[in-house]
């Protein structure tokens, strides 16, 4: 009995070590280039973040009122918070954020347009950095803006979905705030034109 256990345990440990070594030998698999940003995207476990950002937050430190509802995009915790105008609905979602500080824009804005099934076109700066990118991508499963998009008052800045779920929780966008498609669909349904937005 003890011999059988010893052999099985050795075999198990040997297999585990072999699998660990094999996974270390696959750096190309774990680092791919995101076609929408040109930045490396890790496909391993999502990074750990401040879990307190995903607990209920109070809107009062960030907004004077909830007129038209309010969205807080917290770049530090990579979370998007939503409060309904009547104060009864609160949601929090994990998000992607800009890949570098020069693409980050912070401050107060609002939703000025809502699109179900957005198309996508790279900005002039994105085309300059990546001339091989397409000039236009129609709505559909490969669209970098996902299923829904919320336009902000800042040119080229959106809160939108993504077809690439590896981006969520990471620095992976060209300036926009990305959400899982199911989350942006829910947020889209709850927001209205004029919803307040604070990016910080």
CSV table of C-alpha atoms in Angstrom, one decimal:
chain,number,residue,atom,x,y,z
A,1,UNK,CA,0.0,0.0,0.0
A,2,UNK,CA,2.7,2.5,1.0
A,3,UNK,CA,4.8,1.5,-2.1
A,4,UNK,CA,1.9,2.1,-4.4
A,5,UNK,CA,1.3,5.5,-2.8
A,6,UNK,CA,4.9,6.4,-3.1
A,7,UNK,CA,5.1,5.5,-6.8
A,8,UNK,CA,1.9,7.4,-7.6
A,9,UNK,CA,3.0,10.4,-5.6
A,10,UNK,CA,6.4,10.4,-7.5
A,11,UNK,CA,4.6,10.1,-10.8
A,12,UNK,CA,2.2,12.9,-9.9
A,13,UNK,CA,5.0,15.2,-8.8
A,14,UNK,CA,7.0,14.4,-11.9
A,15,UNK,CA,4.1,15.2,-14.1
A,16,UNK,CA,3.4,18.4,-12.3
A,17,UNK,CA,7.1,19.5,-12.7
A,18,UNK,CA,7.0,18.6,-16.4
A,19,UNK,CA,3.8,20.6,-17.0
A,20,UNK,CA,5.3,23.5,-15.1
A,21,UNK,CA,8.4,23.4,-17.3
A,22,UNK,CA,6.4,23.1,-20.4
A,23,UNK,CA,4.4,26.2,-19.5
A,24,UNK,CA,7.5,28.2,-18.9
A,25,UNK,CA,8.8,27.2,-22.3
A,26,UNK,CA,5.8,29.0,-24.1
A,27,UNK,CA,6.5,32.7,-23.9
A,28,UNK,CA,5.1,33.3,-27.4
A,29,UNK,CA,1.8,31.8,-26.3
A,30,UNK,CA,1.6,34.0,-23.2
A,31,UNK,CA,2.5,37.2,-24.9
A,32,UNK,CA,0.5,38.1,-28.0
A,33,UNK,CA,0.2,41.5,-29.8
A,34,UNK,CA,-3.2,43.1,-29.6
A,35,UNK,CA,-4.2,44.1,-33.1
A,36,UNK,CA,-6.3,47.0,-31.9
A,37,UNK,CA,-3.6,48.7,-29.9
A,38,UNK,CA,-0.3,47.2,-31.1
A,39,UNK,CA,0.6,46.5,-27.4
A,40,UNK,CA,1.6,43.1,-25.9
A,41,UNK,CA,-1.3,41.3,-24.3
A,42,UNK,CA,-0.6,38.7,-21.6
A,43,UNK,CA,-2.9,35.7,-21.8
A,44,UNK,CA,-2.0,34.4,-18.4
A,45,UNK,CA,-3.9,35.0,-15.1
A,46,UNK,CA,-5.4,38.5,-14.8
A,47,UNK,CA,-3.4,40.8,-12.6
A,48,UNK,CA,-4.5,41.3,-8.9
A,49,UNK,CA,-5.9,44.6,-8.0
A,50,UNK,CA,-7.2,46.4,-5.0
A,51,UNK,CA,-10.3,44.4,-4.2
A,52,UNK,CA,-11.8,47.3,-2.1
A,53,UNK,CA,-12.5,49.1,-5.4
A,54,UNK,CA,-15.0,46.3,-6.2
A,55,UNK,CA,-17.1,46.9,-3.1
A,56,UNK,CA,-19.9,49.4,-2.8
A,57,UNK,CA,-18.7,52.9,-3.1
A,58,UNK,CA,-20.4,56.2,-2.2
A,59,UNK,CA,-21.0,58.6,-5.0
A,60,UNK,CA,-20.9,61.7,-2.8
A,61,UNK,CA,-17.1,62.2,-2.8
A,62,UNK,CA,-17.1,62.3,-6.6
A,63,UNK,CA,-20.4,64.0,-7.7
A,64,UNK,CA,-22.5,66.8,-6.3
A,65,UNK,CA,-25.7,65.0,-7.3
A,66,UNK,CA,-27.0,62.1,-9.3
A,67,UNK,CA,-28.9,64.0,-12.0
A,68,UNK,CA,-29.0,61.8,-15.1
A,69,UNK,CA,-27.0,59.2,-13.2
A,70,UNK,CA,-23.3,59.0,-12.7
A,71,UNK,CA,-20.3,56.9,-13.9
A,72,UNK,CA,-16.9,56.9,-12.2
A,73,UNK,CA,-14.1,55.4,-14.2
A,74,UNK,CA,-11.3,54.6,-11.7
A,75,UNK,CA,-8.1,54.1,-13.6
A,76,UNK,CA,-6.1,53.0,-10.5
A,77,UNK,CA,-8.4,50.1,-9.7
A,78,UNK,CA,-9.5,49.5,-13.3
A,79,UNK,CA,-13.1,49.6,-12.3
A,80,UNK,CA,-16.2,51.4,-13.7
A,81,UNK,CA,-18.9,52.4,-11.1
A,82,UNK,CA,-22.5,53.4,-12.0
A,83,UNK,CA,-25.2,55.0,-9.9
A,84,UNK,CA,-28.7,55.5,-11.2
A,85,UNK,CA,-30.4,58.9,-10.9
A,86,UNK,CA,-32.8,57.7,-8.2
A,87,UNK,CA,-29.9,56.3,-6.1
A,88,UNK,CA,-31.4,52.8,-5.9
A,89,UNK,CA,-29.2,51.1,-8.5
A,90,UNK,CA,-25.4,50.7,-8.2
A,91,UNK,CA,-23.1,48.6,-10.4
A,92,UNK,CA,-19.4,48.1,-10.6
A,93,UNK,CA,-17.5,46.5,-13.5
A,94,UNK,CA,-13.9,45.5,-14.2
A,95,UNK,CA,-12.4,47.5,-17.1
A,96,UNK,CA,-9.5,48.0,-19.3
A,97,UNK,CA,-7.6,51.3,-19.3
A,98,UNK,CA,-5.2,53.1,-21.6
A,99,UNK,CA,-2.0,51.3,-22.4
A,100,UNK,CA,0.2,54.3,-21.6
A,101,UNK,CA,0.0,57.6,-19.6
A,102,UNK,CA,0.2,59.7,-22.8
A,103,UNK,CA,-3.2,58.2,-23.9
A,104,UNK,CA,-4.9,58.9,-20.5
A,105,UNK,CA,-7.4,61.7,-20.2
A,106,UNK,CA,-9.0,62.5,-16.9
A,107,UNK,CA,-11.6,64.9,-15.6
A,108,UNK,CA,-15.4,65.4,-16.0
A,109,UNK,CA,-17.3,64.7,-19.1
A,110,UNK,CA,-20.7,63.2,-20.0
A,111,UNK,CA,-22.4,60.8,-22.4
A,112,UNK,CA,-23.4,62.6,-25.6
A,113,UNK,CA,-24.2,59.6,-27.8
A,114,UNK,CA,-25.2,55.9,-27.4
A,115,UNK,CA,-24.6,53.3,-30.2
A,116,UNK,CA,-25.9,49.7,-30.3
A,117,UNK,CA,-23.6,47.9,-32.7
A,118,UNK,CA,-20.8,50.5,-33.2
A,119,UNK,CA,-18.4,50.6,-36.2
A,120,UNK,CA,-14.8,51.4,-35.6
A,121,UNK,CA,-12.2,53.5,-37.3
A,122,UNK,CA,-8.7,54.2,-36.0
A,123,UNK,CA,-7.9,57.8,-35.1
A,124,UNK,CA,-5.3,59.7,-37.2
A,125,UNK,CA,-2.7,59.1,-34.4
A,126,UNK,CA,-3.5,55.4,-34.3
A,127,UNK,CA,-3.1,55.1,-38.1
A,128,UNK,CA,0.2,57.0,-37.9
A,129,UNK,CA,1.5,54.5,-35.4
A,130,UNK,CA,0.0,51.5,-37.2
A,131,UNK,CA,-0.4,52.2,-40.9
A,132,UNK,CA,-1.3,48.5,-41.6
A,133,UNK,CA,-4.5,48.8,-39.6
A,134,UNK,CA,-7.8,48.9,-41.5
A,135,UNK,CA,-9.4,52.3,-42.1
A,136,UNK,CA,-12.8,51.0,-41.0
A,137,UNK,CA,-14.3,48.0,-39.2
A,138,UNK,CA,-18.1,47.5,-39.5
A,139,UNK,CA,-20.2,46.3,-36.6
A,140,UNK,CA,-19.8,42.6,-35.8
A,141,UNK,CA,-18.0,40.1,-33.7
A,142,UNK,CA,-14.5,41.3,-34.7
A,143,UNK,CA,-15.2,45.0,-34.0
A,144,UNK,CA,-12.8,46.4,-31.4
A,145,UNK,CA,-15.6,48.5,-29.8
A,146,UNK,CA,-17.7,45.4,-29.0
A,147,UNK,CA,-21.4,45.4,-29.0
A,148,UNK,CA,-22.2,48.9,-27.5
A,149,UNK,CA,-20.5,52.2,-27.1
A,150,UNK,CA,-21.0,55.4,-25.1
A,151,UNK,CA,-19.6,58.5,-26.7
A,152,UNK,CA,-18.0,61.1,-24.3
A,153,UNK,CA,-17.7,64.8,-25.0
A,154,UNK,CA,-13.9,64.3,-25.6
A,155,UNK,CA,-13.1,63.5,-29.2
A,156,UNK,CA,-12.3,59.8,-29.8
A,157,UNK,CA,-13.0,58.8,-26.2
A,158,UNK,CA,-15.6,56.1,-25.5
A,159,UNK,CA,-16.8,53.6,-22.9
A,160,UNK,CA,-17.3,50.5,-25.0
A,161,UNK,CA,-17.3,46.7,-25.1
A,162,UNK,CA,-14.5,44.6,-26.5
A,163,UNK,CA,-14.3,41.4,-28.6
A,164,UNK,CA,-11.0,40.5,-26.8
A,165,UNK,CA,-11.8,39.6,-23.2
A,166,UNK,CA,-8.0,39.4,-22.4
A,167,UNK,CA,-8.0,43.2,-22.3
A,168,UNK,CA,-10.2,43.6,-19.2
A,169,UNK,CA,-8.3,44.4,-16.0
A,170,UNK,CA,-5.3,45.5,-18.0
A,171,UNK,CA,-3.6,48.5,-19.6
A,172,UNK,CA,-4.7,47.7,-23.2
A,173,UNK,CA,-6.6,50.5,-24.8
A,174,UNK,CA,-5.7,53.6,-26.9
A,175,UNK,CA,-7.5,55.9,-24.5
A,176,UNK,CA,-11.0,54.4,-24.1
A,177,UNK,CA,-12.4,52.5,-21.2
A,178,UNK,CA,-13.3,48.9,-22.2
A,179,UNK,CA,-15.8,46.5,-20.6
A,180,UNK,CA,-16.9,43.0,-21.2
A,181,UNK,CA,-19.7,43.0,-23.8
A,182,UNK,CA,-22.3,41.8,-21.4
A,183,UNK,CA,-21.4,44.5,-18.9
A,184,UNK,CA,-21.4,47.4,-21.5
A,185,UNK,CA,-24.8,46.1,-22.7
A,186,UNK,CA,-26.1,46.4,-19.1
A,187,UNK,CA,-24.5,49.9,-18.6
A,188,UNK,CA,-25.9,51.0,-22.0
A,189,UNK,CA,-29.4,50.1,-21.0
A,190,UNK,CA,-29.1,52.0,-17.7
A,191,UNK,CA,-27.5,55.2,-18.9
A,192,UNK,CA,-29.0,58.2,-20.8
A,193,UNK,CA,-27.7,61.1,-22.8
A,194,UNK,CA,-26.3,63.5,-20.3
A,195,UNK,CA,-25.2,60.9,-17.7
A,196,UNK,CA,-22.3,62.4,-15.8
A,197,UNK,CA,-18.9,60.8,-16.2
A,198,UNK,CA,-15.7,61.3,-14.1
A,199,UNK,CA,-12.5,59.6,-15.2
A,200,UNK,CA,-9.8,59.7,-12.5
